[in-house]
PDB file of C-alpha atoms in Angstrom:
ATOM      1  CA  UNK A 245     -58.388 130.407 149.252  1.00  0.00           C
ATOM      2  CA  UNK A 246     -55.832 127.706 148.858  1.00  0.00           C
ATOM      3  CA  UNK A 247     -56.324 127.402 145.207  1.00  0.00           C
ATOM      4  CA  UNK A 248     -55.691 131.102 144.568  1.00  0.00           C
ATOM      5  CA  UNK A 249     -52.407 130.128 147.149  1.00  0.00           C
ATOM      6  CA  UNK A 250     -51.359 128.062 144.556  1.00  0.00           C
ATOM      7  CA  UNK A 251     -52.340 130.012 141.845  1.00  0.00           C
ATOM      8  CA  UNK A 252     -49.309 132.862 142.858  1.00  0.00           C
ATOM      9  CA  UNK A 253     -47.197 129.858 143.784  1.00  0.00           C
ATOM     10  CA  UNK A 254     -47.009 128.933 139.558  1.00  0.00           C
ATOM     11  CA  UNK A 255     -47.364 132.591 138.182  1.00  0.00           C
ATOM     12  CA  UNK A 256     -43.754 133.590 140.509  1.00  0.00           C
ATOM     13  CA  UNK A 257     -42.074 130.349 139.245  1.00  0.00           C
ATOM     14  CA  UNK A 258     -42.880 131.669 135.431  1.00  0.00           C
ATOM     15  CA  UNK A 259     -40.436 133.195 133.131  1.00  0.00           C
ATOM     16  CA  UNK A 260     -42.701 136.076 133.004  1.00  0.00           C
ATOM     17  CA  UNK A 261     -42.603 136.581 136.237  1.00  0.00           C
ATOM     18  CA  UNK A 262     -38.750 136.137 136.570  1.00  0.00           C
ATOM     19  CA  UNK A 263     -38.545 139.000 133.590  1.00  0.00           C
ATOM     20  CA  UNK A 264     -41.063 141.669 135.871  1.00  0.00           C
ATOM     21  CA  UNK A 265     -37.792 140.732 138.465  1.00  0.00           C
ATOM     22  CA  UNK A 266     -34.845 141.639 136.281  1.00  0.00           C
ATOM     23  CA  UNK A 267     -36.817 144.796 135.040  1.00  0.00           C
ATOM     24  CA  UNK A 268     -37.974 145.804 138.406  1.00  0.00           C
ATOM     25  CA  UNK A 269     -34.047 145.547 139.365  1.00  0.00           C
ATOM     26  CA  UNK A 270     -33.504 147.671 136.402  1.00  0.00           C
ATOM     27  CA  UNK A 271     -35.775 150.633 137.082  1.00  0.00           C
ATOM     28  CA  UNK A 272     -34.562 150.262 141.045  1.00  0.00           C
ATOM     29  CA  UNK A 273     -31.071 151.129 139.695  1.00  0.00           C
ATOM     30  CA  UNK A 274     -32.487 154.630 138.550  1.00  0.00           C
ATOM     31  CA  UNK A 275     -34.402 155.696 142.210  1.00  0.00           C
ATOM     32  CA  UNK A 276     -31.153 155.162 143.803  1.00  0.00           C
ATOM     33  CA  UNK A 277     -29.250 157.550 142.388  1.00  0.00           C
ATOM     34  CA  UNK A 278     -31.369 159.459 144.891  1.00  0.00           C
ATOM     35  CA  UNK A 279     -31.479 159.932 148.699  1.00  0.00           C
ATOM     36  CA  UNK A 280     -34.443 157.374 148.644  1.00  0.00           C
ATOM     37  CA  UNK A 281     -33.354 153.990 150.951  1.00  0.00           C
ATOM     38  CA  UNK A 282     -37.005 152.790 152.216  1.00  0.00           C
ATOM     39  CA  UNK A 283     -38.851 150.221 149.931  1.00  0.00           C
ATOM     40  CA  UNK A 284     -42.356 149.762 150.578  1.00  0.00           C
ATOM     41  CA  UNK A 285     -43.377 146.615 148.870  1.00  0.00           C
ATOM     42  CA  UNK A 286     -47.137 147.300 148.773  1.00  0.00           C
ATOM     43  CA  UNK A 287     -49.045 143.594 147.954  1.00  0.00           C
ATOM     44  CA  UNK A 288     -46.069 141.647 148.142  1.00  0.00           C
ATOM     45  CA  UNK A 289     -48.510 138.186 148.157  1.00  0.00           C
ATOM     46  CA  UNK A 290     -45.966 135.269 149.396  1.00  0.00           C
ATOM     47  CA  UNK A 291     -43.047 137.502 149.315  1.00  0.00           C
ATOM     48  CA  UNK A 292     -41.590 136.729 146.065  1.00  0.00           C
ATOM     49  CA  UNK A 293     -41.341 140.355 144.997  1.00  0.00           C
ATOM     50  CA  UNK A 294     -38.813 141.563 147.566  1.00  0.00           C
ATOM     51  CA  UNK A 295     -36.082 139.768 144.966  1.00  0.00           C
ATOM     52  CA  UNK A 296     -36.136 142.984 143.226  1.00  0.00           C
ATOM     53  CA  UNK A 297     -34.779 144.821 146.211  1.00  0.00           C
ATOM     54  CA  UNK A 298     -33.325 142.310 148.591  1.00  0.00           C
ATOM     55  CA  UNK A 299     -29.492 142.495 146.947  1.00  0.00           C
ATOM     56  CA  UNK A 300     -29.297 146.315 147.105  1.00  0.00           C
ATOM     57  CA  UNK A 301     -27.126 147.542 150.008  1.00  0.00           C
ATOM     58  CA  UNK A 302     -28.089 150.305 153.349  1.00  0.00           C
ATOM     59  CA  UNK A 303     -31.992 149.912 152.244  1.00  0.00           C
ATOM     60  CA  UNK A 304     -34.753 149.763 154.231  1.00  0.00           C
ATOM     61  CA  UNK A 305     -37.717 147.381 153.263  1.00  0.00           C
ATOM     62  CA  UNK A 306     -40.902 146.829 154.380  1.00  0.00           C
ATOM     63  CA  UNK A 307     -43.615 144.747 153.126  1.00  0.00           C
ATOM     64  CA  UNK A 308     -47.288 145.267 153.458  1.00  0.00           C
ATOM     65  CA  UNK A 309     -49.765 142.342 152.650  1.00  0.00           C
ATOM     66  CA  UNK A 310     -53.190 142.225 153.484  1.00  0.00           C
ATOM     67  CA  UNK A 311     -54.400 138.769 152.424  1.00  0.00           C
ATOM     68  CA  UNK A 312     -54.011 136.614 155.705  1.00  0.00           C
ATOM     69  CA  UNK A 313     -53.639 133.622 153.446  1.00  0.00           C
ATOM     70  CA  UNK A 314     -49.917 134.863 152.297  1.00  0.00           C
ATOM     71  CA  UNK A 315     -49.029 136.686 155.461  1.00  0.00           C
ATOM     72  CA  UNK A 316     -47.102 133.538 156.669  1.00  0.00           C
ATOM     73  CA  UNK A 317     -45.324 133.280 152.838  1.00  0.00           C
ATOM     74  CA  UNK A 318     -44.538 136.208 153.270  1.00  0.00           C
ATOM     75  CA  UNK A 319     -43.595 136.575 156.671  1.00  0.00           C
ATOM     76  CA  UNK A 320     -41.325 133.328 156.083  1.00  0.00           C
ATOM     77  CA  UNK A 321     -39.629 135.126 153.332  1.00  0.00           C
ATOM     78  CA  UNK A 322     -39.169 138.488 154.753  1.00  0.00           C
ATOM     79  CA  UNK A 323     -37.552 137.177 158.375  1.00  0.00           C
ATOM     80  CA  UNK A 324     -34.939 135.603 156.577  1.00  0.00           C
ATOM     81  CA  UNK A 325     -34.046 138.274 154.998  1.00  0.00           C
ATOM     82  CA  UNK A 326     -34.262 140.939 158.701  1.00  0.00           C
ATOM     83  CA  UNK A 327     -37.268 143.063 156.604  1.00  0.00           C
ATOM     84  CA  UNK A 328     -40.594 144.272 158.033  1.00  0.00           C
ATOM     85  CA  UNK A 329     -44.004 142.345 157.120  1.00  0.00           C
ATOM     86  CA  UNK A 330     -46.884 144.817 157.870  1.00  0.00           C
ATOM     87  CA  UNK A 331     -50.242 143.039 157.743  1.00  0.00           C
ATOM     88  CA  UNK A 332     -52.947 145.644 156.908  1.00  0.00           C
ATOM     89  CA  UNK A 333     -54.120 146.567 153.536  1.00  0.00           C
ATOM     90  CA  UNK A 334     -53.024 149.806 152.205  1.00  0.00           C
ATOM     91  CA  UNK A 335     -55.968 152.069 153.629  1.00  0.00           C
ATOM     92  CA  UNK A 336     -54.740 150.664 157.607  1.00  0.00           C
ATOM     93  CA  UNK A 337     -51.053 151.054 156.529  1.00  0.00           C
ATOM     94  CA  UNK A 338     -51.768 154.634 155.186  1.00  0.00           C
ATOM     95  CA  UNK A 339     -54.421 155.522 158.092  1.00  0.00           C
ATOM     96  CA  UNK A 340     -51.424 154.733 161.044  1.00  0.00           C
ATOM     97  CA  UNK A 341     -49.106 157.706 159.529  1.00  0.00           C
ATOM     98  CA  UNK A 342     -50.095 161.583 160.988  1.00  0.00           C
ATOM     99  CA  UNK A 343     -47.276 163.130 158.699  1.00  0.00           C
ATOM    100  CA  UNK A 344     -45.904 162.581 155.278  1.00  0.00           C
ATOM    101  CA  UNK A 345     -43.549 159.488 154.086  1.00  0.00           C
ATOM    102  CA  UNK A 346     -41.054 159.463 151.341  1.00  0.00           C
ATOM    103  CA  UNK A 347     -39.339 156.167 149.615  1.00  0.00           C
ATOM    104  CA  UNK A 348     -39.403 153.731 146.739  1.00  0.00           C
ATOM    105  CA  UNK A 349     -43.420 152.357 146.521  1.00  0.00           C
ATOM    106  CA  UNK A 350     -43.458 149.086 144.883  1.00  0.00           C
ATOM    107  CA  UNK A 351     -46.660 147.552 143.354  1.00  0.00           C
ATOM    108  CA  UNK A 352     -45.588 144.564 141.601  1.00  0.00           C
ATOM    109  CA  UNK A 353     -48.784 142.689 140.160  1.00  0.00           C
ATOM    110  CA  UNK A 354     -50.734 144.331 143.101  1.00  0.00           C
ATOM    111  CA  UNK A 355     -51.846 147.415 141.982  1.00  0.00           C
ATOM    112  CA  UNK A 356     -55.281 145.904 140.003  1.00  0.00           C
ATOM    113  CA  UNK A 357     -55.762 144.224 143.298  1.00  0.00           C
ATOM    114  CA  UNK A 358     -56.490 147.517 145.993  1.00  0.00           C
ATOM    115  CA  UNK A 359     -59.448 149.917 145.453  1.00  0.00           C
ATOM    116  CA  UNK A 360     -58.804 153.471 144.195  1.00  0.00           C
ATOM    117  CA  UNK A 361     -59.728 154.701 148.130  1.00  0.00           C
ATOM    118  CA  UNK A 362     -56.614 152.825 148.854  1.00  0.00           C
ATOM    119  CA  UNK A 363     -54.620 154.188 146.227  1.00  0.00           C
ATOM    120  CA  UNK A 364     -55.188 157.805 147.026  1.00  0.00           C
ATOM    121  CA  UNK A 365     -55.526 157.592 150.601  1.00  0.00           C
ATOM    122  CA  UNK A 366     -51.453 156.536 149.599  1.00  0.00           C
ATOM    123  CA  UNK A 367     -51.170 159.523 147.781  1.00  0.00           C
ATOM    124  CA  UNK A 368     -51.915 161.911 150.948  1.00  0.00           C
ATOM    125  CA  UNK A 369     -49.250 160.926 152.740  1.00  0.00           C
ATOM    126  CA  UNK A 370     -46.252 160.197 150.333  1.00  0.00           C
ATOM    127  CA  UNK A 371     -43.871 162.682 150.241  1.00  0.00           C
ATOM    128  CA  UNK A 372     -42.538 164.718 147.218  1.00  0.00           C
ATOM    129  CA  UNK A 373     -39.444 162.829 145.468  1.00  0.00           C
ATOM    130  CA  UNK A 374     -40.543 160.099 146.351  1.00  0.00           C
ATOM    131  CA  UNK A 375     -40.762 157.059 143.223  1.00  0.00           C
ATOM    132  CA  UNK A 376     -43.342 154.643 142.705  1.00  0.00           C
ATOM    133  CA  UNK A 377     -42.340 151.563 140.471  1.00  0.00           C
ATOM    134  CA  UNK A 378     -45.501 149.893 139.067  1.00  0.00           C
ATOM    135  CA  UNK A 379     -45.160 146.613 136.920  1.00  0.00           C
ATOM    136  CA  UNK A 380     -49.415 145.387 135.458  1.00  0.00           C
ATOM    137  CA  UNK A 381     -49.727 143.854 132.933  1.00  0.00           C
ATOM    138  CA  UNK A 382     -50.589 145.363 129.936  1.00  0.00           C
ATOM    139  CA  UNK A 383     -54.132 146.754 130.045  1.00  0.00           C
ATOM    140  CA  UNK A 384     -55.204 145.830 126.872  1.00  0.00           C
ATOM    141  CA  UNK A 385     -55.015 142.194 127.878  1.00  0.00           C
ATOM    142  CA  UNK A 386     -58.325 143.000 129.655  1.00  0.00           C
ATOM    143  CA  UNK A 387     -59.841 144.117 126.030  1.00  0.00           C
ATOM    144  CA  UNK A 388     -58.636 141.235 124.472  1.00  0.00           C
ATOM    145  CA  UNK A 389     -59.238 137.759 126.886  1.00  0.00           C
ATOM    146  CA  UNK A 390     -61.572 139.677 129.526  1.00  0.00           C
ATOM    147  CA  UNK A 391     -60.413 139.576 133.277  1.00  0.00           C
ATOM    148  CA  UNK A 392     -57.697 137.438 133.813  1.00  0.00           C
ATOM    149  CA  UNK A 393     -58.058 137.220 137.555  1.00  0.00           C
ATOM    150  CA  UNK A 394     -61.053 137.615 139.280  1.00  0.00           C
ATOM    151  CA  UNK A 395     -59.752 139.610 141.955  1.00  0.00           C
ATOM    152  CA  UNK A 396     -58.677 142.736 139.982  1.00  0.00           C
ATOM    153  CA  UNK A 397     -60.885 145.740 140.871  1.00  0.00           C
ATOM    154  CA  UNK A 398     -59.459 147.462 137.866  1.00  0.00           C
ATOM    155  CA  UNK A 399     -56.711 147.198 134.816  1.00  0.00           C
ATOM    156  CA  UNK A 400     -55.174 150.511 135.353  1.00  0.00           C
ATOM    157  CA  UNK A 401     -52.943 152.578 132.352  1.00  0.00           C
ATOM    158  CA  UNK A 402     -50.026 154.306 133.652  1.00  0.00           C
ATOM    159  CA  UNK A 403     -51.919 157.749 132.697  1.00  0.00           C
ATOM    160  CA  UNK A 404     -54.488 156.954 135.366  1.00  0.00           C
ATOM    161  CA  UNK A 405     -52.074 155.883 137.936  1.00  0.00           C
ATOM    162  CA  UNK A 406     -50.349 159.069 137.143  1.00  0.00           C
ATOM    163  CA  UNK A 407     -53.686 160.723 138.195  1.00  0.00           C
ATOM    164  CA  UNK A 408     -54.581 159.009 141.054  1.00  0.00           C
ATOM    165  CA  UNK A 409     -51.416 159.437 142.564  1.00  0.00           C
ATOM    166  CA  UNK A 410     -50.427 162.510 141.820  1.00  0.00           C
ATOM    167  CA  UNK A 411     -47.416 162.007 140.210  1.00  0.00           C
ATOM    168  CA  UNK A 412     -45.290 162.247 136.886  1.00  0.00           C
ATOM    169  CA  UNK A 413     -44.380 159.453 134.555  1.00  0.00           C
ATOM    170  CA  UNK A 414     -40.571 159.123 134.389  1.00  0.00           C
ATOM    171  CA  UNK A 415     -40.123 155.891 132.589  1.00  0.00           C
ATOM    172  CA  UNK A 416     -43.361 153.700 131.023  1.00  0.00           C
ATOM    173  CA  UNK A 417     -42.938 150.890 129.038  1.00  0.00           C
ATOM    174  CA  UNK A 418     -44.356 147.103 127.326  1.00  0.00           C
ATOM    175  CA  UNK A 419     -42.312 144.214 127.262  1.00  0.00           C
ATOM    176  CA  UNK A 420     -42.012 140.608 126.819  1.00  0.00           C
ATOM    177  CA  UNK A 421     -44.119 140.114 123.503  1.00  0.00           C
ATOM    178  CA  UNK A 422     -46.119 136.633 123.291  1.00  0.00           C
ATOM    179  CA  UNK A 423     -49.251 135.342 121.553  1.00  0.00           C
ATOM    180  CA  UNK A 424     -52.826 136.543 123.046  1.00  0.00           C
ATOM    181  CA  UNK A 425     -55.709 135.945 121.023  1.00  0.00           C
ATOM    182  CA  UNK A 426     -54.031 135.654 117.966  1.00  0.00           C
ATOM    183  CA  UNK A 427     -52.380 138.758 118.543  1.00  0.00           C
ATOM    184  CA  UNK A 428     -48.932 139.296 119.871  1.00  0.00           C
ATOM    185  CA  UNK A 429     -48.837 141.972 122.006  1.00  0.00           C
ATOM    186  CA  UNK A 430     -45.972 142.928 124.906  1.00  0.00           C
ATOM    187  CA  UNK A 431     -48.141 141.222 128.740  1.00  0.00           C
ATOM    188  CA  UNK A 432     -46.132 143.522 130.601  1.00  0.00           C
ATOM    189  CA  UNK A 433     -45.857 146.979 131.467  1.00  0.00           C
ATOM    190  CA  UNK A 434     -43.491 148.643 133.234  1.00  0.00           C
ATOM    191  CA  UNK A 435     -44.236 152.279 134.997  1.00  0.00           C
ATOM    192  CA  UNK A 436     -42.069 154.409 137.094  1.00  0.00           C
ATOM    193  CA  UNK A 437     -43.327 157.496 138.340  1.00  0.00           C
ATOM    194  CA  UNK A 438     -42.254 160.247 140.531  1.00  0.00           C
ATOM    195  CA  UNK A 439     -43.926 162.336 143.021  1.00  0.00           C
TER     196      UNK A 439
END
């Protein structure tokens, strides 16, 4: 498990990766125009993620990361900032709540990652208004090169994580155009939906 450790450790220190940042930042901008304050940064691997949210003022955040290998990343990362590390996968998280939450859900490169039980046990208890901000990349990748990492249940559009959770497609769109293939198509994609 080390080597996929180190794996994360060179895809956050990409450009790419610093880009999914600045555009996550962006589409934060929008949700807090409402009464939302609570991030849930669901998969947030060694913590890198919570740079989207961490400069934003009177928020709440709270991390949730199931791999035991980047708990202590993570936990590292989010104690020096005063957030919350949960460490349960999305289906524990979701199972400890008897009512309804509301917030900002973040899934940055972590949404391929948790099975679709997961995702709608998620569903169930988020609250209505609440946003979900979802940056993949872009699914065609898959159809082109094949599975880019091997553990990636699934290389979901934004119209089936619309489905699964419920929830309305405010803003979704492809960025950051580069050679796959001999094609260039836009690696990113960039989906914020609403509940």
């Amino acid at each position: 498990m080390d080597h996929y450790i180190e794996k994360v450790k060179k895809f956050n220190q990409k450009d790419n990766y610093h880009l999914d940042i600045e555009t996550g930042k962006l589409l934060i901008k929008y949700c807090l125009t409402s009464k939302q304050k609570i991030f849930y940064v669901i998969g947030t691997g060694l913590g890198e993620d919570i740079e989207i949210v961490k400069s934003f003022k009177n928020v709440k955040i709270i991390g949730i990361e199931p791999r035991i290998t980047f708990q202590e990343f993570a936990e590292k990362k989010y104690s020096k900032f005063g957030f919350k590390l949960i460490k349960q996968d999305l289906g524990e998280f979701t199972s400890s709540y008897s009512h309804k939450i509301y917030g900002i859900f973040l899934f940055i490169h972590s949404l391929n990652h948790i099975p679709h039980a997961q995702i709608k046990s998620l569903e169930k208890i988020m609250k209505k208004d609440s946003y979900i901000l979802v940056i993949n990349p872009n699914p065609l990748i898959e159809q082109i090169k094949g599975k880019t990492d091997k553990t990636a249940f699934h290389y979901l559009n934004s119209k089936k994580i619309s489905n699964l959770l419920k929830s309305e497609i405010i803003f979704d769109f492809f960025y950051n155009p580069k050679p796959v293939r001999g094609q260039r198509i836009p690696i990113r994609e960039a989906i914020l939906l609403k509940k």
